[in-house]
């Protein structure tokens, strides 16, 4: 009888363990993936054929465009490059630089600057009107140098991330935003790849770690499991 009782108790303990494991899986599934964190920043675009825009794969300090190129800058709020706002003016070199004659030893770069919408602006600021220009710079100049020739002052952070064009915005650099209205959360001093395409968890664990709800659910499963084991041992005793 005692052996039969122990076997039944063992089966009950295993069944309880299976239920606890299922509960843990349910808690983890309910937690779901963290929502990507959005950033407010200057997105950098290369003018492609037929007046379209392609998200730049390098920063403006390292890209050295050829004569006839068009570079675009758009102040935007997004979590990654796929959601970043494009410049709303066309990447049309002829329209931008037809009044600027070519010169030996110099190159012409069309520049499009879109300061974004009121919804993109930090702290209720009013974005300036969009502008275009034709920068005539040395043949080895970068896109950043071409921008500086027509839209000073520029502001960069310690990681060489472009923070402001023509003084806009007056502060901040690739700040994190939270909520649908783009309320400022915490400044993010990051390199351009983090600001443009990086993401962080926007749940209870703001650094991308597990949320408080997830930890609480797992803790409850652990406590229940401990109680079941203790009860089984007490009965065996």
Coordinates of C-alpha atoms in Angstrom, one line a residue:
X1 CA 0.0 0.0 0.0
X2 CA 2.8 2.4 0.9
X3 CA 4.6 1.8 -2.4
X4 CA 1.3 2.3 -4.3
X5 CA 0.7 5.6 -2.4
X6 CA 4.2 6.8 -3.3
X7 CA 3.7 6.0 -7.0
X8 CA 0.4 7.9 -7.1
X9 CA 2.1 10.9 -5.3
X10 CA 4.9 10.8 -7.9
X11 CA 2.5 10.9 -10.8
X12 CA 0.6 13.9 -9.2
X13 CA 3.9 15.7 -8.7
X14 CA 4.9 15.2 -12.3
X15 CA 1.4 16.3 -13.5
X16 CA 1.8 19.5 -11.4
X17 CA 5.2 20.1 -12.9
X18 CA 3.8 19.8 -16.4
X19 CA 1.1 22.3 -15.5
X20 CA 3.6 24.7 -14.1
X21 CA 5.8 24.5 -17.2
X22 CA 2.7 25.2 -19.4
X23 CA 1.9 28.2 -17.2
X24 CA 5.4 29.5 -17.6
X25 CA 5.2 29.2 -21.4
X26 CA 1.8 31.0 -21.3
X27 CA 3.3 33.9 -19.3
X28 CA 6.2 34.2 -21.7
X29 CA 3.9 34.1 -24.7
X30 CA 1.6 36.7 -23.2
X31 CA 4.5 39.1 -22.6
X32 CA 5.1 39.3 -26.4
X33 CA 7.9 41.2 -28.2
X34 CA 8.8 44.6 -26.8
X35 CA 7.6 47.6 -28.9
X36 CA 10.5 49.3 -30.7
X37 CA 11.6 52.6 -29.2
X38 CA 11.4 55.6 -31.5
X39 CA 14.0 58.4 -31.8
X40 CA 13.9 62.0 -33.0
X41 CA 16.8 62.6 -35.3
X42 CA 18.1 63.9 -38.7
X43 CA 17.8 61.1 -41.3
X44 CA 20.3 61.2 -44.1
X45 CA 19.2 60.2 -47.7
X46 CA 20.9 59.7 -51.0
X47 CA 19.2 61.0 -54.1
X48 CA 18.7 58.1 -56.5
X49 CA 17.7 57.9 -60.2
X50 CA 14.4 59.6 -61.2
X51 CA 14.2 61.9 -58.3
X52 CA 13.7 59.2 -55.6
X53 CA 15.4 58.9 -52.2
X54 CA 17.4 56.0 -50.7
X55 CA 18.3 55.8 -47.0
X56 CA 22.0 56.3 -46.7
X57 CA 24.1 53.4 -45.5
X58 CA 26.9 55.8 -44.2
X59 CA 26.9 59.0 -42.3
X60 CA 27.3 62.4 -44.1
X61 CA 30.9 62.7 -42.7
X62 CA 32.1 59.6 -44.6
X63 CA 30.1 59.8 -47.8
X64 CA 31.9 61.6 -50.6
X65 CA 29.4 62.2 -53.4
X66 CA 30.4 62.8 -56.9
X67 CA 29.6 65.9 -58.9
X68 CA 25.9 65.8 -59.8
X69 CA 24.8 64.0 -56.7
X70 CA 21.9 65.1 -54.5
X71 CA 21.9 64.6 -50.7
X72 CA 18.8 64.9 -48.5
X73 CA 18.3 65.5 -44.8
X74 CA 14.9 65.1 -43.0
X75 CA 14.2 65.7 -39.3
X76 CA 11.9 62.8 -38.3
X77 CA 10.7 60.5 -35.6
X78 CA 11.0 56.8 -36.2
X79 CA 12.2 53.5 -34.8
X80 CA 14.1 52.4 -37.9
X81 CA 15.0 53.4 -41.4
X82 CA 11.9 51.8 -42.9
X83 CA 9.7 54.2 -41.0
X84 CA 11.9 57.3 -41.3
X85 CA 10.4 60.3 -43.1
X86 CA 11.9 61.1 -46.6
X87 CA 12.6 64.7 -47.8
X88 CA 9.5 65.9 -49.4
X89 CA 11.3 67.7 -52.2
X90 CA 12.5 65.8 -55.2
X91 CA 16.1 64.8 -55.6
X92 CA 16.4 66.8 -58.8
X93 CA 20.0 67.9 -59.5
X94 CA 19.2 70.0 -62.6
X95 CA 16.5 71.9 -60.7
X96 CA 18.8 72.5 -57.7
X97 CA 22.0 73.4 -59.5
X98 CA 21.1 74.8 -62.9
X99 CA 22.0 78.4 -61.7
X100 CA 25.4 77.3 -60.4
X101 CA 28.0 76.9 -63.2
X102 CA 30.6 74.2 -63.1
X103 CA 34.2 75.0 -62.1
X104 CA 37.4 73.1 -62.5
X105 CA 38.6 71.4 -59.4
X106 CA 35.1 71.8 -57.8
X107 CA 32.0 69.7 -57.7
X108 CA 28.4 70.6 -57.3
X109 CA 26.1 68.7 -54.8
X110 CA 22.4 69.4 -54.6
X111 CA 21.2 69.7 -51.0
X112 CA 17.6 69.2 -49.8
X113 CA 16.8 70.0 -46.1
X114 CA 13.4 69.1 -44.7
X115 CA 12.9 70.2 -41.1
X116 CA 10.0 67.9 -40.6
X117 CA 6.5 68.5 -39.4
X118 CA 5.1 70.0 -36.2
X119 CA 4.5 66.5 -34.9
X120 CA 8.2 65.7 -35.3
X121 CA 9.4 68.9 -33.5
X122 CA 10.7 68.6 -30.0
X123 CA 8.9 70.4 -27.2
X124 CA 6.4 72.1 -29.4
X125 CA 9.0 73.9 -31.5
X126 CA 8.0 75.3 -34.9
X127 CA 10.1 73.7 -37.7
X128 CA 11.6 76.1 -40.2
X129 CA 10.5 76.0 -43.8
X130 CA 12.2 73.4 -46.0
X131 CA 15.1 74.7 -48.1
X132 CA 17.3 73.6 -51.0
X133 CA 20.7 74.7 -52.2
X134 CA 23.5 73.8 -54.5
X135 CA 26.8 73.4 -52.7
X136 CA 30.0 73.9 -54.7
X137 CA 32.8 72.3 -52.8
X138 CA 36.2 70.7 -53.4
X139 CA 36.3 67.5 -55.3
X140 CA 37.1 65.4 -52.2
X141 CA 34.5 67.0 -49.9
X142 CA 32.1 64.9 -47.9
X143 CA 28.3 65.2 -47.8
X144 CA 28.7 66.8 -44.4
X145 CA 31.1 69.4 -45.8
X146 CA 28.7 70.2 -48.6
X147 CA 25.9 70.6 -46.1
X148 CA 28.1 72.9 -43.9
X149 CA 28.7 75.1 -47.0
X150 CA 25.0 76.0 -47.3
X151 CA 23.3 75.3 -43.9
X152 CA 25.5 76.5 -41.0
X153 CA 25.5 76.2 -38.1
X154 CA 25.7 72.4 -37.8
X155 CA 25.9 70.7 -34.4
X156 CA 27.4 67.2 -33.8
X157 CA 27.7 65.1 -30.6
X158 CA 30.8 63.4 -29.3
X159 CA 30.1 60.4 -31.5
X160 CA 30.0 62.5 -34.7
X161 CA 26.2 62.1 -34.9
X162 CA 24.6 65.0 -36.7
X163 CA 22.3 66.7 -34.1
X164 CA 21.2 70.0 -35.7
X165 CA 21.2 71.7 -39.2
X166 CA 21.0 75.5 -39.4
X167 CA 20.7 75.5 -35.7
X168 CA 17.6 73.2 -35.6
X169 CA 16.8 71.8 -33.2
X170 CA 18.4 74.0 -30.6
X171 CA 19.1 71.2 -28.2
X172 CA 19.0 67.4 -27.9
X173 CA 20.5 64.7 -30.2
X174 CA 18.7 61.6 -31.3
X175 CA 16.5 61.7 -28.2
X176 CA 14.2 58.8 -27.4
X177 CA 10.5 59.7 -27.5
X178 CA 7.6 57.9 -26.0
X179 CA 3.9 58.0 -26.7
X180 CA 2.0 58.7 -29.9
X181 CA 2.6 62.5 -29.4
X182 CA 6.4 62.2 -29.4
X183 CA 6.8 63.3 -25.8
X184 CA 10.4 63.4 -24.9
X185 CA 11.6 60.6 -22.7
X186 CA 15.3 60.5 -22.2
X187 CA 18.2 61.8 -24.4
X188 CA 20.1 59.2 -26.3
X189 CA 23.6 60.0 -27.3
X190 CA 24.3 57.3 -29.8
X191 CA 26.0 56.7 -33.1
X192 CA 24.1 57.1 -36.3
X193 CA 23.3 53.5 -36.7
X194 CA 21.7 53.3 -33.3
X195 CA 19.7 56.5 -33.8
X196 CA 18.4 55.5 -37.3
X197 CA 17.6 51.8 -36.9
X198 CA 18.2 50.7 -33.4
X199 CA 15.4 49.8 -31.0
X200 CA 14.9 49.3 -27.4
X201 CA 12.2 47.6 -25.4
X202 CA 9.4 50.1 -24.6
X203 CA 7.7 48.0 -22.0
X204 CA 8.2 48.1 -18.2
X205 CA 11.9 47.2 -18.8
X206 CA 12.9 50.3 -20.8
X207 CA 16.3 49.0 -21.5
X208 CA 14.9 46.1 -23.5
X209 CA 15.0 43.7 -20.5
X210 CA 12.0 41.7 -19.2
X211 CA 9.0 43.7 -18.0
X212 CA 7.8 43.7 -14.4
X213 CA 4.7 41.8 -15.5
X214 CA 6.8 39.1 -17.1
X215 CA 9.0 38.8 -14.0
X216 CA 6.0 38.7 -11.7
X217 CA 4.3 35.9 -13.7
X218 CA 7.5 33.8 -13.7
X219 CA 7.9 34.4 -9.9
X220 CA 4.4 33.2 -9.3
X221 CA 5.1 30.0 -11.3
X222 CA 8.3 29.4 -9.3
X223 CA 6.4 29.9 -6.0
X224 CA 3.7 27.5 -7.0
X225 CA 6.2 24.9 -8.1
X226 CA 8.0 25.1 -4.7
X227 CA 4.8 24.7 -2.9
X228 CA 3.9 21.5 -4.8
X229 CA 7.3 19.9 -4.1
X230 CA 7.0 20.8 -0.4
X231 CA 3.5 19.3 -0.2
X232 CA 4.7 16.1 -1.9
X233 CA 7.6 15.7 0.5
X234 CA 5.4 16.4 3.5
X235 CA 3.0 13.6 2.5
X236 CA 5.8 11.2 2.0
X237 CA 7.0 11.9 5.5

